[in-house]
mmCIF file of C-alpha atoms and ligand atoms in Angstrom:
data_model
loop_
_atom_site.group_PDB
_atom_site.id
_atom_site.type_symbol
_atom_site.label_atom_id
_atom_site.label_comp_id
_atom_site.label_asym_id
_atom_site.label_seq_id
_atom_site.Cartn_x
_atom_site.Cartn_y
_atom_site.Cartn_z
ATOM 1 C CA MET A 1 48.018 93.290 40.961
ATOM 2 C CA ASN A 2 51.422 93.928 42.554
ATOM 3 C CA PRO A 3 53.253 90.780 43.703
ATOM 4 C CA ARG A 4 53.843 90.610 47.426
ATOM 5 C CA PRO A 5 57.197 91.994 48.550
ATOM 6 C CA ILE A 6 60.140 89.601 48.652
ATOM 7 C CA ARG A 7 61.117 88.941 52.247
ATOM 8 C CA LEU A 8 64.835 89.702 52.229
ATOM 9 C CA HIS A 9 66.902 89.001 55.329
ATOM 10 C CA VAL A 10 70.130 91.008 55.453
ATOM 11 C CA ILE A 11 72.349 88.903 57.703
ATOM 12 C CA SER A 12 75.514 90.312 59.290
ATOM 13 C CA ALA A 13 78.002 87.469 59.513
ATOM 14 C CA SER A 14 80.240 88.961 62.203
ATOM 15 C CA VAL A 15 79.610 89.084 65.940
ATOM 16 C CA ARG A 16 82.414 91.454 66.975
ATOM 17 C CA PRO A 17 81.139 94.324 69.149
ATOM 18 C CA THR A 18 82.737 96.867 66.778
ATOM 19 C CA SER A 19 81.891 94.985 63.588
ATOM 20 C CA ALA A 20 81.994 96.951 60.356
ATOM 21 C CA ALA A 21 79.127 94.746 59.191
ATOM 22 C CA ARG A 22 76.642 96.884 61.117
ATOM 23 C CA PRO A 23 77.016 100.171 59.178
ATOM 24 C CA LEU A 24 77.494 98.247 55.927
ATOM 25 C CA ALA A 25 74.385 96.108 56.525
ATOM 26 C CA ARG A 26 72.360 99.212 57.483
ATOM 27 C CA TRP A 27 73.362 100.825 54.204
ATOM 28 C CA ALA A 28 72.586 97.673 52.181
ATOM 29 C CA ALA A 29 69.228 97.219 53.906
ATOM 30 C CA ALA A 30 68.312 100.849 53.136
ATOM 31 C CA GLN A 31 69.294 100.364 49.475
ATOM 32 C CA ALA A 32 67.046 97.301 49.230
ATOM 33 C CA ASP A 33 64.235 98.962 51.131
ATOM 34 C CA GLU A 34 64.274 101.995 48.801
ATOM 35 C CA GLN A 35 63.467 99.778 45.828
ATOM 36 C CA GLY A 36 60.026 99.012 47.237
ATOM 37 C CA ARG A 37 60.010 95.371 46.140
ATOM 38 C CA PHE A 38 61.628 93.928 49.283
ATOM 39 C CA GLU A 39 60.397 93.571 52.827
ATOM 40 C CA VAL A 40 63.763 93.881 54.553
ATOM 41 C CA THR A 41 64.640 92.260 57.876
ATOM 42 C CA PRO A 42 68.076 93.097 59.313
ATOM 43 C CA VAL A 43 69.578 90.149 61.206
ATOM 44 C CA ASP A 44 72.623 90.623 63.438
ATOM 45 C CA LEU A 45 74.227 87.314 64.431
ATOM 46 C CA ALA A 46 75.570 88.971 67.594
ATOM 47 C CA GLU A 47 71.970 89.502 68.738
ATOM 48 C CA ILE A 48 70.911 85.995 67.710
ATOM 49 C CA ALA A 49 73.748 84.744 69.966
ATOM 50 C CA LEU A 50 73.699 81.079 68.963
ATOM 51 C CA PRO A 51 76.008 78.759 70.912
ATOM 52 C CA PHE A 52 78.222 76.374 68.979
ATOM 53 C CA LEU A 53 75.988 73.766 67.388
ATOM 54 C CA ASP A 54 74.487 71.858 70.316
ATOM 55 C CA GLU A 55 71.594 69.944 68.719
ATOM 56 C CA PRO A 56 71.623 66.178 69.303
ATOM 57 C CA GLU A 57 69.946 65.433 65.938
ATOM 58 C CA TYR A 58 71.178 66.413 62.479
ATOM 59 C CA ALA A 59 69.621 69.630 61.156
ATOM 60 C CA SER A 60 68.244 67.683 58.189
ATOM 61 C CA THR A 61 65.821 65.898 60.572
ATOM 62 C CA GLY A 62 64.236 69.222 61.583
ATOM 63 C CA ILE A 63 64.094 67.890 65.157
ATOM 64 C CA TYR A 64 65.242 70.704 67.401
ATOM 65 C CA ALA A 65 65.777 70.306 71.133
ATOM 66 C CA HIS A 66 66.600 73.902 71.973
ATOM 67 C CA PRO A 67 64.538 77.113 71.937
ATOM 68 C CA HIS A 68 67.433 79.052 70.343
ATOM 69 C CA THR A 69 67.368 76.643 67.384
ATOM 70 C CA ARG A 70 63.591 76.881 67.019
ATOM 71 C CA ALA A 71 63.788 80.690 67.077
ATOM 72 C CA TRP A 72 66.606 80.710 64.479
ATOM 73 C CA SER A 73 64.650 78.206 62.369
ATOM 74 C CA ALA A 74 61.527 80.407 62.404
ATOM 75 C CA LEU A 75 63.512 83.506 61.469
ATOM 76 C CA VAL A 76 65.308 81.849 58.541
ATOM 77 C CA ASP A 77 62.124 80.091 57.444
ATOM 78 C CA SER A 78 60.382 83.452 57.123
ATOM 79 C CA ALA A 79 62.829 84.656 54.437
ATOM 80 C CA ASP A 80 62.440 84.344 50.671
ATOM 81 C CA ALA A 81 66.044 85.441 50.028
ATOM 82 C CA PHE A 82 69.216 86.419 51.867
ATOM 83 C CA LEU A 83 71.924 89.018 51.553
ATOM 84 C CA PHE A 84 74.959 87.984 53.604
ATOM 85 C CA VAL A 85 77.231 90.794 54.803
ATOM 86 C CA LEU A 86 80.464 88.934 55.218
ATOM 87 C CA PRO A 87 83.906 89.982 56.492
ATOM 88 C CA MET A 88 87.034 88.073 55.629
ATOM 89 C CA TYR A 89 88.921 86.580 58.556
ATOM 90 C CA ASN A 90 92.340 85.119 57.723
ATOM 91 C CA GLY A 91 91.392 84.436 54.155
ATOM 92 C CA GLY A 92 88.004 82.844 54.850
ATOM 93 C CA PHE A 93 84.470 83.322 56.171
ATOM 94 C CA THR A 94 83.693 83.749 59.866
ATOM 95 C CA ALA A 95 83.201 80.823 62.247
ATOM 96 C CA PRO A 96 79.974 82.227 63.803
ATOM 97 C CA PHE A 97 78.391 82.465 60.378
ATOM 98 C CA LYS A 98 79.329 78.909 59.399
ATOM 99 C CA ASN A 99 77.927 77.747 62.735
ATOM 100 C CA ALA A 100 74.671 79.612 62.092
ATOM 101 C CA VAL A 101 74.373 77.953 58.676
ATOM 102 C CA ASP A 102 75.080 74.487 60.110
ATOM 103 C CA PHE A 103 72.269 74.817 62.672
ATOM 104 C CA LEU A 104 69.601 74.470 59.956
ATOM 105 C CA TYR A 105 69.011 72.709 56.668
ATOM 106 C CA ARG A 106 65.507 72.695 55.180
ATOM 107 C CA GLU A 107 65.045 76.376 56.069
ATOM 108 C CA TRP A 108 67.828 77.416 53.647
ATOM 109 C CA GLN A 109 66.791 75.196 50.785
ATOM 110 C CA GLY A 110 65.987 76.635 47.376
ATOM 111 C CA LYS A 111 66.484 80.207 48.580
ATOM 112 C CA PRO A 112 68.642 82.712 46.716
ATOM 113 C CA ALA A 113 71.610 84.225 48.516
ATOM 114 C CA GLY A 114 73.700 87.262 47.599
ATOM 115 C CA LEU A 115 77.110 88.121 49.025
ATOM 116 C CA LEU A 116 78.345 91.516 50.146
ATOM 117 C CA SER A 117 81.854 90.854 51.386
ATOM 118 C CA TYR A 118 84.366 93.290 52.828
ATOM 119 C CA SER A 119 87.858 93.481 54.262
ATOM 120 C CA ASP A 120 90.495 95.975 55.311
ATOM 121 C CA GLY A 121 92.777 94.758 52.545
ATOM 122 C CA GLY A 122 92.444 95.087 48.794
ATOM 123 C CA SER A 123 90.469 91.911 48.070
ATOM 124 C CA GLY A 124 87.240 93.161 49.645
ATOM 125 C CA GLY A 125 86.814 89.699 51.122
ATOM 126 C CA ALA A 126 86.170 88.105 47.740
ATOM 127 C CA PRO A 127 88.139 84.956 48.764
ATOM 128 C CA ALA A 128 85.789 84.530 51.746
ATOM 129 C CA GLY A 129 82.848 84.774 49.374
ATOM 130 C CA ARG A 130 84.374 82.184 47.047
ATOM 131 C CA MET A 131 84.959 79.889 50.023
ATOM 132 C CA LEU A 132 81.364 80.309 51.146
ATOM 133 C CA ARG A 133 79.676 79.458 47.850
ATOM 134 C CA PRO A 134 80.051 75.655 48.088
ATOM 135 C CA VAL A 135 78.818 75.799 51.700
ATOM 136 C CA LEU A 136 75.672 77.633 50.622
ATOM 137 C CA GLN A 137 75.164 75.133 47.808
ATOM 138 C CA ALA A 138 75.608 72.219 50.230
ATOM 139 C CA VAL A 139 72.522 73.350 52.151
ATOM 140 C CA GLY A 140 70.592 73.996 48.944
ATOM 141 C CA MET A 141 70.858 77.768 48.720
ATOM 142 C CA VAL A 142 71.157 79.342 45.286
ATOM 143 C CA PRO A 143 74.010 81.897 45.295
ATOM 144 C CA THR A 144 73.673 84.784 42.865
ATOM 145 C CA GLY A 145 76.266 84.991 40.083
ATOM 146 C CA ALA A 146 77.013 88.619 40.902
ATOM 147 C CA SER A 147 78.479 89.648 44.239
ATOM 148 C CA VAL A 148 79.937 92.759 45.852
ATOM 149 C CA ALA A 149 83.395 92.971 47.452
ATOM 150 C CA VAL A 150 84.277 96.143 49.387
ATOM 151 C CA PRO A 151 88.012 96.735 50.074
ATOM 152 C CA GLY A 152 89.400 99.172 52.641
ATOM 153 C CA ILE A 153 86.374 98.858 54.907
ATOM 154 C CA ALA A 154 87.926 100.614 57.932
ATOM 155 C CA GLY A 155 88.130 103.935 56.092
ATOM 156 C CA LEU A 156 84.603 103.578 54.738
ATOM 157 C CA VAL A 157 82.861 103.140 58.105
ATOM 158 C CA ALA A 158 85.072 105.520 60.123
ATOM 159 C CA THR A 159 82.212 107.961 60.724
ATOM 160 C CA GLY A 160 79.827 105.232 61.894
ATOM 161 C CA ALA A 161 77.955 105.210 58.572
ATOM 162 C CA PHE A 162 79.077 103.403 55.414
ATOM 163 C CA ARG A 163 80.400 105.685 52.640
ATOM 164 C CA ALA A 164 79.879 103.755 49.408
ATOM 165 C CA PRO A 165 82.791 104.033 46.942
ATOM 166 C CA GLU A 166 81.922 104.650 43.305
ATOM 167 C CA GLY A 167 80.374 101.634 41.653
ATOM 168 C CA VAL A 168 79.430 99.752 44.803
ATOM 169 C CA THR A 169 75.829 100.994 44.796
ATOM 170 C CA ASP A 170 75.386 99.721 41.235
ATOM 171 C CA GLU A 171 77.054 96.412 42.100
ATOM 172 C CA LEU A 172 74.654 95.906 44.988
ATOM 173 C CA ALA A 173 71.722 96.802 42.727
ATOM 174 C CA ALA A 174 72.810 94.014 40.352
ATOM 175 C CA VAL A 175 72.853 91.496 43.220
ATOM 176 C CA LEU A 176 69.418 92.675 44.380
ATOM 177 C CA ASP A 177 68.058 92.303 40.825
ATOM 178 C CA GLU A 178 69.280 88.705 40.730
ATOM 179 C CA LEU A 179 67.878 87.958 44.179
ATOM 180 C CA ALA A 180 64.491 89.317 43.137
ATOM 181 C CA ALA A 181 64.469 87.329 39.887
ATOM 182 C CA LEU A 182 65.513 84.096 41.632
ATOM 183 C CA ALA A 183 63.051 84.590 44.486
ATOM 184 C CA ARG A 184 60.202 84.927 41.994
ATOM 185 C CA THR A 185 61.246 81.779 40.102
ATOM 186 C CA PRO A 186 59.625 78.617 41.444
ATOM 187 C CA VAL A 187 62.195 75.975 42.397
ATOM 188 C CA CYS A 188 61.690 72.655 40.601
ATOM 189 C CA ALA A 189 62.257 69.607 42.803
HETATM 190 C C1 LIG B 201 90.245 87.578 62.926
HETATM 191 C C2 LIG B 201 90.465 88.591 61.833
HETATM 192 C C3 LIG B 201 91.112 88.201 60.672
HETATM 193 C C4 LIG B 201 91.277 89.108 59.621
HETATM 194 N N1 LIG B 201 91.858 88.703 58.472
HETATM 195 C C5 LIG B 201 91.922 89.543 57.412
HETATM 196 C C6 LIG B 201 92.407 89.090 56.161
HETATM 197 O O1 LIG B 201 92.769 87.944 55.969
HETATM 198 N N2 LIG B 201 92.472 89.992 55.158
HETATM 199 C C7 LIG B 201 92.067 91.295 55.288
HETATM 200 O O2 LIG B 201 92.133 92.063 54.345
HETATM 201 N N3 LIG B 201 91.572 91.728 56.479
HETATM 202 C C8 LIG B 201 91.490 90.891 57.529
HETATM 203 N N4 LIG B 201 90.983 91.318 58.730
HETATM 204 C C9 LIG B 201 90.513 92.691 58.811
HETATM 205 C C10 LIG B 201 89.007 92.703 58.533
HETATM 206 O O3 LIG B 201 88.723 92.579 57.170
HETATM 207 C C11 LIG B 201 88.388 93.979 59.067
HETATM 208 O O4 LIG B 201 88.867 94.187 60.397
HETATM 209 C C12 LIG B 201 86.880 93.873 59.144
HETATM 210 O O5 LIG B 201 86.366 95.055 59.684
HETATM 211 C C13 LIG B 201 86.495 92.694 60.023
HETATM 212 O O6 LIG B 201 85.104 92.555 60.016
HETATM 213 P P1 LIG B 201 84.263 92.878 61.350
HETATM 214 O O7 LIG B 201 84.569 94.328 61.650
HETATM 215 O O8 LIG B 201 82.862 92.681 60.935
HETATM 216 O O9 LIG B 201 84.733 91.943 62.387
HETATM 217 C C14 LIG B 201 90.820 90.444 59.764
HETATM 218 C C15 LIG B 201 90.176 90.823 60.960
HETATM 219 C C16 LIG B 201 89.983 89.914 61.969
HETATM 220 C C17 LIG B 201 89.238 90.341 63.220
#
């Protein structure tokens, strides 16, 4: 019997109206979808439109006063694994993404997370990814060892679709392999 597909949420961590995350996330979601083992849900933080954290109780209580938090909680809860599509802003991750992480706690726990970072410059946003890892671990996510960093993003999305440079498709495949393996491994308390 085939195992059920892994519910993979591909989350764009930028909310800019012209964000390069959109074409990149569409490409990544299609790559994952093609493999047949993932049920892919694209998540655009601009559409989720969370305010700055406005819950009176800590996320760890799971007590949510606001409908936007309950909706975000249900969406994150429904994932088995995440792929974060992450730009680098001034050497770090984006504020809207950190805010979206801080809104929840239990919903992230024990779930594998892969990073697909990007930037205009030559680093491909790898420093933002490195900065994010301890944040993901603080809420109990399990970051994959492998990650993808895409430099020169402006030139790669100029047509409105992402043109993958050589090697990037294979790098993403390695992250997806790890996500699948981790998602199928029961977490021991
Ligand atoms: C606020 C801001 C800060 C940025 N800082 C950097 C940076 O430190 N290094 C870099 O290579 N590119 C930097 N860039 C360029 C981004 O990597 C590039 O514009 C990318 O497309 C931004 O992601 P977005 O389109 O999803 O907003 C910055 C862009 C913005 C908007």
